[in-house]
Amino acid sequence: MKIRFLGADKIVTGSCHMLEVNGKKILLDCGMFQGSKLIRDLNRREFAFNPGEIDAVVLSHAHVDHSGLLPKLVKEGFKGPIYCTHVTKELCEILLPDCGHIQEQDAEIATRKGLRAGRAEMKPIYTADDAYLALKQFVCFDYNENVEIVPGVTVRFRVAGHILGSAIVNLLIEENGKKTKLIFTGDIGQPNVPILDDPHQITGADFIITESTYGNRTHETVDREKELLDIMKEALARGGNVIIPAFAVGRTQVMLYYFQKLMSSGQLPTVPIMVDSPMAIKATQVLMVNPDEYDEEAKSIFHRQGGRLFNMKNVHYTETTQESRAINDMPSPMIIISASGMADAGRVLHHLKHNLWRKDSSVIFAGYQAEGSLGRRLIEGAKKVRIMGEEISVGAKIYNMTGFSAHADKNQMLKLYKGMMRKPKAFFVVHGEYDSASAFADLLRTELGTAAYIPNYGDTAVIEGTEWRIEPSQFILKEPAAQEVMDALRGLEKVYLTYKARIMHRVMQDVSKVPDIKVRIGKVKKFIDDLFKNI
């Protein structure tokens, strides 16, 4: 058996891992790269395999950094089934065609600009029609159901608690008379969050492909509801609009859940709430008709409100472009929840353009912001940003509520793994920026006494039963010059990690002598991180 790592390696997005077993090839996820333009451009490169040779795909959940390249995969020759939970398919029916529309629009704009500059026509990565064709290949089954997807490989989905339908993927593999249990976590949610059940307690495995999005951080131990209440009181008192860039699936619904609770109890004034995202509106509709996915508190609310999880007259869903534009002519204050959650695309850009410069406005981020995204720049204190080609001054107050993340933090994940009855031979640490993945790998080695490997793009884990070894990636090492660059970068990486803490300690002892040293070190760190995640 082989596992080839082909995405989300030392970065958070682009989840894709190829499992080769018994002569069959299975993809675990096939996601889009998100973030800066440099990272997004990776979506246009050729797959590192022949799509026509893939026998099946197992999809952990619907977020586009896990599902977003499935239409491209089908367009380029994949004919097999795409296995997932029922709700994951329902959400993909919303997300993937929308993503196709975005590709078409982006290609049209790039072509129009490019032709004027003498460049060739830009083709979309895939279209909405390509997405609808891909959806025909989805095959759904329930949590806790065993399904043999190819000879010798049985899959069972367990609750991941990340978004509706999200799954921890258990794979029971038999090859050459040897049995191996492999777990692919997808994205693991936090325990004790609204609406969703807690992540399933993993009992054990031989190998685990684990996410590490928050592998070097802990969420603040705050009462999420009180944190939101305090921020909203302050924000509404400023008199302006409150903009909440929110992921259409998951975060939008959680925010509505809390606003319903806080406003119905009188803790917050009942102000207009505009849900300005067609995708979020459809995702909310999916949530409303799937009460089996709810935790006990949400089920109680659902039954108490006559079969409705949300029942607020002050919530307005704006589907059309005209309705969205009209928001900017309405009186303040109001709450505007709009996608995307990282503020790197979608209608939220228009609302930021109209409100970000206003000193009475507020912007609340409630989740992970990838490097290179507009959201990341704003929470890091940018004073001016470019939105849709226009430079905008940042006058609004920016809030960052990390406790609302849909990802478990390092301690929550570690607790999940410490609860296993059987420890794995090795963890493969993916879906995290390098600092995060490295810190979490060290934590796993120290606390669990297991091996933990952080793959480079294209690395292959060769597994026989419970024995394993790594075959390094060949993508970078084809040319002697590239080999020299790689060796130099790896040396730089070691120096950086070795001296980072020492340098910071010495600098902080008398930082007043070099007032911009933090900024300079931050730029060096970002340069090194960008090199490693994009080579």
XYZ file of C-alpha atoms in Angstrom:
535
model
C 0.000 0.000 0.000
C 1.158 3.511 -0.804
C -0.094 6.941 0.244
C 1.001 9.757 -2.025
C 0.560 13.248 -0.583
C -0.639 15.657 -3.278
C -2.185 18.627 -1.481
C -2.492 20.415 1.862
C 1.172 19.637 2.467
C 2.641 22.367 4.676
C -0.363 24.523 3.747
C -4.006 24.424 4.830
C -5.809 24.074 1.497
C -5.855 21.731 -1.512
C -6.496 18.507 0.430
C -5.661 15.481 -1.755
C -3.983 12.164 -0.952
C -3.768 9.154 -3.282
C -4.032 5.664 -1.811
C -2.694 2.794 -3.943
C -3.765 -0.669 -2.791
C -4.411 -3.998 -4.522
C -3.738 -2.395 -7.886
C -6.423 0.259 -7.318
C -6.035 4.025 -6.880
C -8.252 5.942 -4.454
C -8.220 9.678 -3.773
C -8.906 10.947 -0.287
C -10.396 14.379 -1.093
C -9.704 16.470 -4.181
C -9.736 20.061 -2.960
C -8.969 23.518 -4.281
C -6.036 25.637 -3.183
C -7.132 28.904 -1.562
C -5.345 32.018 -0.350
C -2.961 34.266 -2.281
C -2.949 34.348 -6.088
C 0.274 32.335 -6.088
C -1.453 29.542 -4.185
C -4.720 29.753 -6.167
C -2.767 29.361 -9.393
C -1.878 25.835 -8.275
C -5.437 24.856 -9.215
C -4.537 25.327 -12.885
C -1.613 22.941 -12.997
C -2.025 19.401 -14.246
C -2.871 16.688 -11.754
C 0.142 14.665 -10.618
C -1.657 11.543 -11.875
C -3.894 10.450 -14.739
C -7.493 11.144 -13.606
C -8.707 8.279 -15.788
C -6.678 5.823 -13.689
C -8.362 6.767 -10.402
C -10.855 4.096 -9.322
C -12.706 5.981 -6.562
C -12.732 9.136 -4.452
C -13.567 9.275 -0.740
C -14.679 12.771 0.256
C -14.420 13.807 3.921
C -16.689 16.867 3.666
C -18.041 19.548 1.372
C -15.737 22.533 1.944
C -14.150 23.460 -1.380
C -10.585 23.076 -0.107
C -11.534 19.391 0.123
C -14.032 19.003 -2.744
C -13.411 21.893 -5.120
C -11.365 20.148 -7.836
C -13.720 17.177 -8.236
C -15.360 18.712 -11.341
C -11.905 19.204 -12.877
C -11.073 15.581 -12.038
C -14.228 14.363 -13.810
C -13.714 16.744 -16.723
C -10.232 15.275 -17.261
C -11.312 11.649 -17.307
C -12.291 10.303 -13.874
C -15.248 7.911 -14.265
C -15.508 6.294 -10.827
C -17.705 6.844 -7.776
C -17.270 9.687 -5.267
C -18.166 8.352 -1.804
C -19.442 10.687 0.915
C -22.224 11.191 3.465
C -25.715 12.205 2.319
C -25.479 15.759 3.662
C -22.039 16.240 2.097
C -23.602 15.588 -1.293
C -26.446 18.024 -0.544
C -23.908 20.726 0.284
C -21.736 19.918 -2.738
C -24.828 20.381 -4.905
C -24.678 24.004 -3.740
C -20.941 24.626 -3.479
C -19.545 23.025 -6.632
C -21.823 24.654 -9.245
C -21.278 27.983 -7.485
C -17.544 27.411 -7.652
C -17.933 26.659 -11.368
C -19.758 29.963 -11.878
C -16.902 31.774 -10.111
C -14.348 30.068 -12.395
C -16.328 31.187 -15.440
C -16.604 34.766 -14.199
C -12.927 34.962 -13.252
C -11.904 33.573 -16.652
C -14.147 36.060 -18.458
C -12.682 39.013 -16.549
C -9.089 37.764 -17.037
C -9.728 37.227 -20.759
C -11.203 40.699 -21.198
C -8.186 42.303 -19.497
C -5.721 39.941 -21.155
C -6.907 40.518 -24.722
C -6.423 44.250 -24.253
C -2.859 43.507 -23.148
C -2.232 41.076 -26.022
C -2.474 37.910 -23.929
C -4.287 34.703 -24.846
C -7.828 33.817 -23.774
C -8.163 32.447 -20.228
C -10.206 29.246 -19.896
C -12.110 28.471 -16.665
C -10.727 25.606 -14.584
C -14.208 24.133 -14.925
C -17.746 25.365 -15.468
C -20.999 25.035 -13.546
C -22.063 22.383 -16.092
C -18.880 20.417 -15.308
C -19.859 20.544 -11.630
C -23.346 19.194 -12.322
C -21.817 16.307 -14.283
C -19.450 15.504 -11.405
C -22.373 15.392 -8.957
C -23.837 12.467 -10.911
C -20.921 10.335 -9.725
C -21.593 10.882 -5.997
C -22.521 7.768 -3.994
C -23.768 8.347 -0.452
C -23.952 6.223 2.673
C -24.655 6.731 6.358
C -22.332 7.290 9.287
C -21.121 4.030 10.880
C -21.992 1.982 7.770
C -19.287 -0.332 6.383
C -18.921 -0.145 2.581
C -16.322 -2.009 0.495
C -15.370 0.555 -2.140
C -12.773 -1.580 -3.970
C -11.610 -5.140 -3.254
C -9.822 -5.173 0.111
C -10.757 -1.623 1.137
C -13.731 -1.000 3.445
C -14.714 2.543 4.430
C -16.677 3.706 7.452
C -17.586 7.340 8.124
C -17.578 8.688 11.684
C -18.851 12.088 12.866
C -16.136 14.759 12.569
C -18.151 17.649 14.064
C -16.607 20.163 11.652
C -19.588 21.051 9.437
C -22.808 19.287 8.489
C -22.017 15.905 6.972
C -18.300 16.047 7.770
C -16.635 12.694 8.422
C -13.563 11.108 9.919
C -12.753 8.428 7.337
C -11.878 4.957 8.633
C -10.295 2.638 6.060
C -9.885 -1.075 6.787
C -7.388 -2.417 4.267
C -6.314 -5.961 3.455
C -3.463 -6.492 1.002
C -1.202 -9.506 0.509
C -2.690 -11.142 3.594
C -1.837 -8.166 5.806
C -4.434 -5.949 7.468
C -3.985 -2.227 8.082
C -6.307 0.342 9.611
C -5.833 3.838 8.214
C -7.693 6.915 9.453
C -8.001 10.124 7.451
C -9.357 12.831 9.741
C -10.449 15.350 7.133
C -11.102 18.362 9.371
C -11.877 17.769 13.050
C -14.366 20.072 14.754
C -14.345 21.464 18.260
C -16.344 19.756 20.992
C -19.261 21.567 22.637
C -20.138 23.832 19.698
C -23.693 24.750 18.718
C -25.837 22.597 16.421
C -23.378 19.769 15.643
C -22.509 16.609 17.570
C -19.005 16.335 19.050
C -16.312 14.545 17.025
C -16.372 10.757 17.351
C -13.768 9.353 19.744
C -11.200 7.491 17.637
C -10.397 4.092 19.129
C -7.120 3.508 17.331
C -5.428 2.832 14.011
C -2.142 1.732 12.494
C -1.679 5.044 10.680
C -3.459 8.399 10.869
C -3.444 11.226 8.326
C -4.241 14.125 10.625
C -5.097 17.753 10.018
C -3.055 20.373 11.909
C -4.741 23.688 11.091
C -4.453 24.852 14.712
C -1.578 22.545 15.595
C 0.425 25.298 17.299
C -2.452 27.211 18.887
C -5.184 26.893 21.457
C -8.536 28.593 21.219
C -9.078 31.064 24.001
C -11.024 29.490 26.838
C -13.837 31.979 26.597
C -17.566 31.663 26.600
C -18.270 32.054 22.862
C -21.748 33.381 23.479
C -20.519 36.010 25.974
C -17.608 36.960 23.703
C -20.000 37.587 20.827
C -22.397 39.455 23.125
C -19.655 41.785 24.414
C -18.317 42.486 20.930
C -21.778 43.084 19.465
C -22.758 45.497 22.253
C -19.625 47.523 21.596
C -19.995 47.310 17.807
C -23.670 48.328 17.728
C -22.961 51.204 20.119
C -20.625 52.632 17.482
C -23.701 53.203 15.324
C -22.429 51.760 12.072
C -22.888 48.467 10.299
C -21.371 45.236 11.526
C -19.848 43.154 8.713
C -19.266 39.464 9.409
C -17.347 37.645 6.654
C -18.614 34.110 7.204
C -18.211 30.794 5.460
C -21.488 29.930 3.761
C -21.468 26.443 5.239
C -21.182 26.217 9.013
C -20.187 29.660 10.262
C -23.219 31.530 8.911
C -25.584 29.085 10.613
C -23.697 29.215 13.930
C -23.863 33.020 13.935
C -27.620 32.923 13.296
C -27.975 30.405 16.143
C -26.279 32.757 18.599
C -28.076 35.883 17.379
C -31.429 34.158 17.787
C -30.503 33.252 21.361
C -29.142 36.687 22.303
C -31.910 38.733 20.687
C -34.827 36.574 21.824
C -33.555 36.870 25.420
C -33.251 40.657 25.122
C -29.473 40.670 25.634
C -29.005 42.296 22.219
C -31.300 44.765 20.474
C -33.244 43.327 17.558
C -31.560 44.940 14.554
C -31.850 43.829 10.915
C -29.661 40.853 10.012
C -28.890 40.553 6.299
C -27.707 37.133 5.124
C -26.206 38.183 1.809
C -24.932 35.004 0.207
C -27.017 32.782 -2.085
C -24.810 29.862 -1.112
C -25.261 30.518 2.619
C -29.023 30.751 2.124
C -29.092 27.361 0.409
C -26.775 25.853 3.042
C -29.102 27.144 5.763
C -31.994 25.427 3.997
C -30.013 22.157 4.009
C -29.414 22.582 7.739
C -33.109 23.196 8.412
C -34.171 19.880 6.841
C -31.511 17.673 8.468
C -32.325 17.632 12.213
C -30.661 14.217 12.540
C -27.333 16.093 12.336
C -28.174 18.291 15.360
C -26.928 17.927 18.905
C -29.476 17.604 21.727
C -29.812 21.350 22.400
C -30.453 22.135 18.727
C -32.983 19.299 18.472
C -34.815 20.717 21.483
C -35.005 24.176 19.866
C -36.106 22.622 16.571
C -39.053 20.818 18.182
C -39.954 23.758 20.453
C -40.205 26.078 17.432
C -42.453 23.725 15.495
C -39.845 22.180 13.253
C -37.699 25.270 12.667
C -34.210 25.772 14.035
C -34.280 29.489 13.176
C -37.408 31.586 13.660
C -36.394 35.284 13.508
C -38.452 37.930 11.733
C -35.504 40.353 11.625
C -33.424 38.068 9.405
C -33.554 38.917 5.698
C -32.129 36.622 3.034
C -30.914 38.519 -0.057
C -30.559 36.240 -3.040
C -30.411 38.603 -6.024
C -27.663 41.047 -6.958
C -30.181 43.895 -6.814
C -31.159 42.992 -3.237
C -27.491 42.822 -2.282
C -26.736 46.277 -3.708
C -29.771 47.739 -1.961
C -28.217 46.896 1.428
C -25.718 49.722 0.967
C -28.568 52.257 0.796
C -30.235 51.084 4.020
C -29.859 52.951 7.337
C -27.384 51.755 9.955
C -26.968 49.875 12.167
C -27.445 46.425 10.738
C -25.601 43.126 10.777
C -24.409 41.895 7.378
C -23.346 38.237 7.197
C -21.766 37.514 3.830
C -19.326 35.101 2.209
C -16.507 34.443 1.849
C -15.224 33.794 5.342
C -11.660 34.875 4.503
C -12.925 37.953 2.630
C -11.020 36.911 -0.478
C -14.043 36.693 -2.820
C -17.816 37.032 -2.970
C -20.333 39.706 -2.019
C -18.613 40.505 1.266
C -16.009 42.441 -0.727
C -18.673 44.944 -1.787
C -19.794 45.417 1.822
C -16.211 45.865 3.008
C -15.616 48.392 0.239
C -18.632 50.412 1.423
C -18.025 50.083 5.187
C -14.360 49.384 5.939
C -13.361 53.067 5.711
C -16.087 54.162 8.144
C -14.962 54.712 11.748
C -18.405 53.765 13.076
C -18.378 50.362 11.375
C -17.090 47.042 12.691
C -15.767 43.900 11.012
C -15.896 40.605 12.892
C -13.870 37.610 11.758
C -14.980 34.356 13.328
C -12.668 31.692 11.992
C -9.367 30.743 10.410
C -7.806 33.258 7.991
C -5.287 31.728 5.583
C -2.018 33.455 4.755
C -2.428 35.796 1.813
C -6.152 36.339 2.365
C -7.665 39.787 2.893
C -9.023 38.591 6.230
C -5.518 37.701 7.420
C -4.170 41.119 6.449
C -6.979 42.896 8.268
C -6.611 40.982 11.534
C -2.853 41.560 11.370
C -3.475 45.318 11.396
C -3.328 46.503 7.772
C -4.100 50.232 7.543
C -4.933 50.179 3.835
C -6.067 47.322 1.582
C -6.998 46.950 -2.069
C -10.535 45.771 -2.744
C -11.690 45.245 -6.316
C -8.881 47.438 -7.619
C -9.515 50.307 -5.206
C -7.362 51.277 -2.220
C -9.494 51.448 0.934
C -8.403 52.942 4.267
C -9.201 50.820 7.295
C -11.247 52.957 9.667
C -13.560 50.258 11.019
C -12.728 48.340 14.164
C -11.543 44.791 13.401
C -12.413 41.927 15.742
C -11.036 38.400 15.572
C -12.917 35.678 17.471
C -10.715 32.572 17.219
C -12.938 30.609 19.587
C -15.501 30.296 16.800
C -13.224 28.224 14.616
C -14.718 25.050 13.161
C -11.340 23.349 13.728
C -10.209 21.716 16.954
C -7.102 23.291 18.456
C -3.907 21.442 19.362
C -5.081 20.451 22.861
C -8.483 19.271 21.648
C -6.903 17.134 18.950
C -4.302 15.802 21.358
C -7.047 14.837 23.822
C -8.832 12.958 21.035
C -5.664 11.016 20.236
C -4.777 10.373 23.875
C -8.214 8.788 24.244
C -7.325 6.035 21.773
C -6.985 2.510 23.081
C -4.358 1.759 20.449
C -1.717 4.257 19.371
C -0.697 4.385 15.694
C 2.708 3.527 14.315
C 2.838 6.960 12.704
C 0.924 10.166 12.094
C 1.148 11.936 8.746
C 0.625 15.601 9.588
C -1.104 17.595 6.840
C -3.538 20.503 6.388
C -1.502 23.037 8.343
C 0.930 25.843 7.617
C 4.473 24.737 8.315
C 4.785 26.261 11.801
C 1.502 24.663 12.815
C 2.234 21.235 11.328
C 5.750 21.191 12.784
C 4.582 22.126 16.284
C 1.807 19.534 16.226
C 4.147 16.808 14.959
C 6.512 17.579 17.861
C 3.576 17.435 20.290
C 2.503 14.012 18.980
C 6.034 12.657 19.298
C 6.457 14.017 22.824
C 3.031 13.274 24.278
C 2.171 10.008 22.515
C 5.630 8.636 21.782
C 4.733 7.986 18.148
C 6.384 8.872 14.863
C 4.999 11.958 13.136
C 5.967 12.883 9.592
C 5.161 16.136 7.733
C 4.964 15.304 4.015
C 6.273 17.464 1.224
C 4.130 17.666 -1.894
C 4.623 14.396 -3.783
C 6.119 12.361 -0.919
C 4.959 8.743 -0.748
C 4.478 6.618 2.371
C 5.048 2.935 1.555
C 3.192 0.714 4.038
C 3.288 -3.066 4.484
C 0.991 -4.060 7.317
C 2.263 -1.874 10.155
C 5.726 -1.166 8.721
C 6.375 2.008 6.772
C 8.967 4.126 5.012
C 8.988 7.391 3.054
C 9.936 7.780 -0.598
C 10.787 11.489 -1.027
C 9.039 13.583 -3.649
C 10.515 13.537 -7.128
C 8.784 16.713 -8.301
C 11.515 19.071 -7.117
C 14.531 16.828 -7.538
C 14.548 16.261 -11.319
C 17.135 18.960 -12.122
C 20.531 19.391 -10.380
C 19.860 23.105 -9.937
C 16.531 22.364 -8.289
C 18.279 19.881 -5.993
C 20.715 22.601 -4.896
C 17.857 25.027 -4.246
C 15.981 22.415 -2.234
C 19.049 21.605 -0.140
C 19.648 25.304 0.510
C 16.016 25.858 1.518
C 16.049 22.897 3.865
C 19.204 24.260 5.471
C 17.553 27.664 5.839
C 14.509 25.998 7.378
C 16.649 24.303 10.033
C 18.471 27.528 10.849
C 15.203 29.408 11.116
C 13.619 26.899 13.471
C 16.770 26.603 15.587
C 17.341 30.304 16.110
C 13.815 31.716 15.949
C 13.135 31.424 19.690
C 16.650 32.544 20.643
C 16.497 35.639 18.419
C 13.042 36.595 19.631
C 14.093 36.246 23.283
C 17.121 38.482 22.825
C 15.197 41.060 20.802
C 12.382 41.263 23.323
C 14.854 42.043 26.110
C 15.459 45.484 24.617
C 13.084 45.915 21.696
C 12.997 49.696 22.095
C 16.398 49.952 20.413
C 15.018 48.389 17.228
C 11.341 49.375 17.101
C 10.601 47.668 13.779
C 12.379 44.383 14.548
C 9.126 42.466 14.991
C 7.972 43.570 11.571
C 11.280 42.621 9.979
C 11.346 39.184 11.610
C 7.731 38.702 10.568
C 8.626 39.457 6.952
C 11.551 37.003 7.028
C 9.295 34.334 8.535
C 6.617 34.912 5.895
C 9.228 34.762 3.119
C 10.549 31.416 4.373
C 7.061 30.013 4.943
C 5.961 31.063 1.434
C 9.018 29.410 -0.090
C 8.307 26.096 1.608
C 4.623 25.898 0.925
C 4.855 26.831 -2.753
C 7.944 24.984 -4.011
